[in-house]
mmCIF file of C-alpha atoms in Angstrom:
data_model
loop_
_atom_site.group_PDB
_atom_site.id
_atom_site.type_symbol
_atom_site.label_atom_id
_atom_site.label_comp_id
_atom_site.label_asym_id
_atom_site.label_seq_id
_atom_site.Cartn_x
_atom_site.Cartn_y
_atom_site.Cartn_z
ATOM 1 C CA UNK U 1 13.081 -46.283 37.190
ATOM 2 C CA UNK U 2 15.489 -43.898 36.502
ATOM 3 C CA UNK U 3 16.692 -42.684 40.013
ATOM 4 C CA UNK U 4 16.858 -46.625 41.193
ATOM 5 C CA UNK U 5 19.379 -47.104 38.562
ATOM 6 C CA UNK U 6 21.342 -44.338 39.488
ATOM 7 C CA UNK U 7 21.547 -45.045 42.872
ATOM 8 C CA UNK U 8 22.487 -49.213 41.867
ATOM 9 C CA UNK U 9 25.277 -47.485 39.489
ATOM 10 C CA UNK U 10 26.538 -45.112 42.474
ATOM 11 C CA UNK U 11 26.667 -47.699 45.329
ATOM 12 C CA UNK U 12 28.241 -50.692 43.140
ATOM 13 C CA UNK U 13 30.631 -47.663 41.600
ATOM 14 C CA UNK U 14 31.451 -46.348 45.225
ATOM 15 C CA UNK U 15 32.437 -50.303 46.061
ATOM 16 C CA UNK U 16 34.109 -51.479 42.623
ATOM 17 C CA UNK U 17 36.247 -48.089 43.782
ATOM 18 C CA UNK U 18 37.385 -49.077 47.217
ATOM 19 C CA UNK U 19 37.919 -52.719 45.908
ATOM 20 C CA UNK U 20 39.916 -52.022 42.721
ATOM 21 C CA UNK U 21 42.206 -49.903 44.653
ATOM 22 C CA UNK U 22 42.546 -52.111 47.078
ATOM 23 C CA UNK U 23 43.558 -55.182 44.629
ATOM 24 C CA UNK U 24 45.529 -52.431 42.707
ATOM 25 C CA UNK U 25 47.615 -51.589 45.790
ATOM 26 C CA UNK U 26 48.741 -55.392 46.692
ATOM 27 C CA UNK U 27 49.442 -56.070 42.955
ATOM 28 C CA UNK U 28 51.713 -52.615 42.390
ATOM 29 C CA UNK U 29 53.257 -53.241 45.839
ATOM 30 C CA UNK U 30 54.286 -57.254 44.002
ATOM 31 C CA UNK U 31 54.829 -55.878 39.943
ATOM 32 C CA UNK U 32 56.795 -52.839 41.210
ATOM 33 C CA UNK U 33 58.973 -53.436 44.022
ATOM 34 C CA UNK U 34 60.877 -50.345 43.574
ATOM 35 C CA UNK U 35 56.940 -48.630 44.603
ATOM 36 C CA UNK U 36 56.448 -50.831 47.694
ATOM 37 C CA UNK U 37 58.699 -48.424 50.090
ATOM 38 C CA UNK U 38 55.719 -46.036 48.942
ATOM 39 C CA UNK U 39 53.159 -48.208 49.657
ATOM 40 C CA UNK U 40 53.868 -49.794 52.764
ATOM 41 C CA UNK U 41 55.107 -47.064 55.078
ATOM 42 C CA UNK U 42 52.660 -46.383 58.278
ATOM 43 C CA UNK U 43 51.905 -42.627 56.687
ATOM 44 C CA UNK U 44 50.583 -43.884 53.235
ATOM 45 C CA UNK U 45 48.805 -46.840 54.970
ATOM 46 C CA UNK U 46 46.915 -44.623 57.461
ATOM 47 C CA UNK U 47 45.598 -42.482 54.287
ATOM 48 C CA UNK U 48 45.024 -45.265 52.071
ATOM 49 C CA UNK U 49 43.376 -46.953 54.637
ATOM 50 C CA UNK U 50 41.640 -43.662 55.355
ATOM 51 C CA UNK U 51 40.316 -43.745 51.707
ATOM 52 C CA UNK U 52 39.087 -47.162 51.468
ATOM 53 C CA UNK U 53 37.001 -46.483 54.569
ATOM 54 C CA UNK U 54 35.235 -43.143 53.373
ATOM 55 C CA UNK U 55 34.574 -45.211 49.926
ATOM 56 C CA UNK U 56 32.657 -47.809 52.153
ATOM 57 C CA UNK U 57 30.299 -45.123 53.992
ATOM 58 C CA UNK U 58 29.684 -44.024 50.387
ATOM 59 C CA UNK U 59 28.671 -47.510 49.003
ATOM 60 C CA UNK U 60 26.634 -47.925 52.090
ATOM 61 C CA UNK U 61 25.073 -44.573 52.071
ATOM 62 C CA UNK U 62 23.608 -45.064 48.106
ATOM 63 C CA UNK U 63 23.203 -48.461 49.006
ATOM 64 C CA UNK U 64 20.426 -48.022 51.368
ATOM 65 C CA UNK U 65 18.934 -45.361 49.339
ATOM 66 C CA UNK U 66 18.744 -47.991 46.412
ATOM 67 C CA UNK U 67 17.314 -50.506 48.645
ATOM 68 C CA UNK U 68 14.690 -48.501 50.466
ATOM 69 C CA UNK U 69 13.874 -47.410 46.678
ATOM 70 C CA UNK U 70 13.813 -50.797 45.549
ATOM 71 C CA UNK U 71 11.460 -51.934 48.464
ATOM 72 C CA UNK U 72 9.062 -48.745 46.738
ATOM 73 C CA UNK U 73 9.796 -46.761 49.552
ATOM 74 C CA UNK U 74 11.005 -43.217 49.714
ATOM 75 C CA UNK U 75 15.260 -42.899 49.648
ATOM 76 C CA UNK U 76 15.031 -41.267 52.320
ATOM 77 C CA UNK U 77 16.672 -42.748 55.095
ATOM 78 C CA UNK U 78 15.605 -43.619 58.605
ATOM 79 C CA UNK U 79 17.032 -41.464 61.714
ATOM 80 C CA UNK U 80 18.871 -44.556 63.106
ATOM 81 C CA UNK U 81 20.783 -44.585 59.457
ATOM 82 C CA UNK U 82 21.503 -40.845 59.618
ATOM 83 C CA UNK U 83 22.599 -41.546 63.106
ATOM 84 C CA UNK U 84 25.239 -43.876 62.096
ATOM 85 C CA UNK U 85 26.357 -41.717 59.673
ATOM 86 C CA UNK U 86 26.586 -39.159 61.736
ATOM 87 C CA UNK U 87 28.943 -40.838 63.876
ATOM 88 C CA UNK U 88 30.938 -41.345 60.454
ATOM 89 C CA UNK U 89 31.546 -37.951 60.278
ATOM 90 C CA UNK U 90 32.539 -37.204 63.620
ATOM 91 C CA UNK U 91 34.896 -40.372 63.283
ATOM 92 C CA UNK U 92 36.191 -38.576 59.573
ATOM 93 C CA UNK U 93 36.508 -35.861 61.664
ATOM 94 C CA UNK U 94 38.921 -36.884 63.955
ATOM 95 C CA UNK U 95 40.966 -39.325 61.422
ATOM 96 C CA UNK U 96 41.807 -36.142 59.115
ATOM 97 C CA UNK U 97 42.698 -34.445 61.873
ATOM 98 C CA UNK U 98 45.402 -37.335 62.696
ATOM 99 C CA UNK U 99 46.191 -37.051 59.178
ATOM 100 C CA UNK U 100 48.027 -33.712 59.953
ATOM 101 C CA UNK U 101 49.750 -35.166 62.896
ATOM 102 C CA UNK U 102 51.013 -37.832 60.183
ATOM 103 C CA UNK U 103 51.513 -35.810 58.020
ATOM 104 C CA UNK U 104 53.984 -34.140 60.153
ATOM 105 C CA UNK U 105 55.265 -37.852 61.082
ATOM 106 C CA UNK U 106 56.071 -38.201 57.089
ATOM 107 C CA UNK U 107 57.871 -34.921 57.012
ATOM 108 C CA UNK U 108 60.205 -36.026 60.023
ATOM 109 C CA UNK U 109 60.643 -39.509 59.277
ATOM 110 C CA UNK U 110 61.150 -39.645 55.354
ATOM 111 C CA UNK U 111 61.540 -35.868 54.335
ATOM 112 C CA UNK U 112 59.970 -35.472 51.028
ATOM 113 C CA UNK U 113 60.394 -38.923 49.732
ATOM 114 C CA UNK U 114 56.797 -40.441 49.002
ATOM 115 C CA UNK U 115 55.620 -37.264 50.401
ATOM 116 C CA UNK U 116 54.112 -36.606 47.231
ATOM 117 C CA UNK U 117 51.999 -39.645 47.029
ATOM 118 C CA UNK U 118 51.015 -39.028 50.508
ATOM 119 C CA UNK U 119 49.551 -35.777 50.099
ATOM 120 C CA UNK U 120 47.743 -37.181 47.069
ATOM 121 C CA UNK U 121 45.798 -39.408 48.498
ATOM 122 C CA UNK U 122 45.441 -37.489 51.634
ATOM 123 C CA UNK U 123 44.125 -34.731 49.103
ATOM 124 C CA UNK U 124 41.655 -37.563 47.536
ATOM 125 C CA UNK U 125 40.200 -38.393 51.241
ATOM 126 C CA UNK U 126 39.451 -34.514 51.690
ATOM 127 C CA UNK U 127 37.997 -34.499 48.504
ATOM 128 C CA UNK U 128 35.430 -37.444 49.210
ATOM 129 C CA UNK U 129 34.878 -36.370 52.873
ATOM 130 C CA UNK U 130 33.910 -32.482 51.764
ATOM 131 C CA UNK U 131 31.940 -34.217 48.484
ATOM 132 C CA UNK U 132 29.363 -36.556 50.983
ATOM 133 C CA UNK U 133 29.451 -34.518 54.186
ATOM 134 C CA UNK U 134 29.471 -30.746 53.024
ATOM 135 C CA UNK U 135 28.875 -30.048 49.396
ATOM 136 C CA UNK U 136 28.470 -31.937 46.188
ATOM 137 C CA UNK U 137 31.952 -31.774 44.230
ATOM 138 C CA UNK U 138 30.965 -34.885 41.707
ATOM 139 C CA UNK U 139 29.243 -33.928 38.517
ATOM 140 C CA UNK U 140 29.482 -36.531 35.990
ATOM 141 C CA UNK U 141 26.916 -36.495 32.780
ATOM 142 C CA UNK U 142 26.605 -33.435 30.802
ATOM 143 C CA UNK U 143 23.029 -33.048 32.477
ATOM 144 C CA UNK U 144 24.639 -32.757 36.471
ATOM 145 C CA UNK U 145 27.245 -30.597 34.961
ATOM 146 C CA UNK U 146 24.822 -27.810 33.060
ATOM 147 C CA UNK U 147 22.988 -28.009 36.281
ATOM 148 C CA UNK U 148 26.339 -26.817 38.291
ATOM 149 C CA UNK U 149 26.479 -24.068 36.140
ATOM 150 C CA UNK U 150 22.897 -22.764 36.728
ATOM 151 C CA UNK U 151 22.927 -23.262 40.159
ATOM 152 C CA UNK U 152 26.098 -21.047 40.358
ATOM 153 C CA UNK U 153 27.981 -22.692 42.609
ATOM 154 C CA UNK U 154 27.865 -26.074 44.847
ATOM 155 C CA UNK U 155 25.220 -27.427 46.494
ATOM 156 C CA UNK U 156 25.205 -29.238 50.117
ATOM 157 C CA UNK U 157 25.500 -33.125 48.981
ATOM 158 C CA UNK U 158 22.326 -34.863 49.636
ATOM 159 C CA UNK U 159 23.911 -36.971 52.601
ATOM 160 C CA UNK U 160 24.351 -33.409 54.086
ATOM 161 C CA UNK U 161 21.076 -32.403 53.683
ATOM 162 C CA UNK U 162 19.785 -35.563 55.085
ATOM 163 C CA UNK U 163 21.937 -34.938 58.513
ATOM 164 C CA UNK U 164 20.481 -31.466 58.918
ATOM 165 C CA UNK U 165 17.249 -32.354 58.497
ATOM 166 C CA UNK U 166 17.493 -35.222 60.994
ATOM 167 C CA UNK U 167 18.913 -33.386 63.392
ATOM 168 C CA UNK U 168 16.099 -30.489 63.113
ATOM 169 C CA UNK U 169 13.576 -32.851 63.817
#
C-alpha cells in the first residue's frame, strides 16, 4: 500500500533525523574541538535540544498513523492522540517563546560569537514547528511539489487539520 509506505518512510525518516544529529553532535563536539565552545554553551543546547524534541513528536505523529494503517484502520488518529499533541504545541509554544529570552541571553553573554549557529538551528525549530502545527512547508518528490504549485500556495499540514477537527467535535 502506497500511503503505509509513506508513512513507514516519514516516521523512521523523522527518527533517523533526530538520532543522526544527535550522534553527529557528540562526535563533532570530540573530532573538532575548536567547534565544542559552539556546541556546548546553554543557548545552543536549549535549541538543539529544542530540535531533537519537535523531531520526536514528528516520528511519533507518522508513527501512529502508520500503525493504525497497518492494523487496516483509518490514519486517523484517536482524540486522546490529538490531545497529546495538542499539549505539544502548547508546550512548543512556550519553549520558542524562551527561545527569544535566550536568544537575548546569547546576545549578552557571547555577543555574536556562535550566534550564527544559534539562530540556525533556532531558525530550523521554527521551520519544523510552523511545517507540523500550521502549514505544510515539506514537499519532496516531483509529484508533492507540482501539487504546491496548483494549489497556489501552502496548505494547513495534516497534523493541523487533525487538531481542528478534534477540537470541533
Amino acid at each position: 500500500m502506497k500511503v503505509k509506505k509513506k508513512l513507514f518512510g516519514l516516521w523512521t525518516g523523522e527518527l533517523t533525523s533526530a538520532l543522526l544529529f544527535a550522534v553527529l553532535w557528540i562526535w563533532y563536539i570530540k573530532a573538532f574541538p575548536h567547534l565544542a565552545f559552539y556546541l556546548t554553551i546553554f543557548s545552543t543546547l536549549y535549541v538543539f535540544i529544542f530540535l531533537e524534541f519537535i523531531l520526536l513528536q514528528g516520528s511519533l505523529y507518522w508513527f501512529w498513523k502508520w500503525k493504525r494503517l497497518s492494523q487496516k484502520k483509518d490514519s486517523h488518529l484517536p482524540s486522546s492522540y490529538i490531545q497529546l499533541f495538542l499539549f505539544f504545541k502548547k508546550v512548543n509554544k512556550i519553549l520558542l517563546a524562551i527561545g527569544l529570552g535566550v536568544f537575548i541571553y546569547h546576545c549578552i553573554r557571547y555577543g555574536l560569537k556562535g550566534l550564527a549557529f544559534f539562530l540556525g538551528l533556532y531558525a530550523f525549530v521554527w521551520i519544523e514547528y510552523i511545517n507540523y502545527y500550521r502549514v505544510r512547508l515539506s514537499y519532496q518528490s516531483p509529484s508533492e511539489i507540482k501539487e504546491f504549485f496548483k494549489q497556489k500556495g501552502f496548505k494547513r499540514s495534516i497534523l493541523a487539520r487533525e487538531i481542528d477537527k478534534n477540537q470541533r467535535v
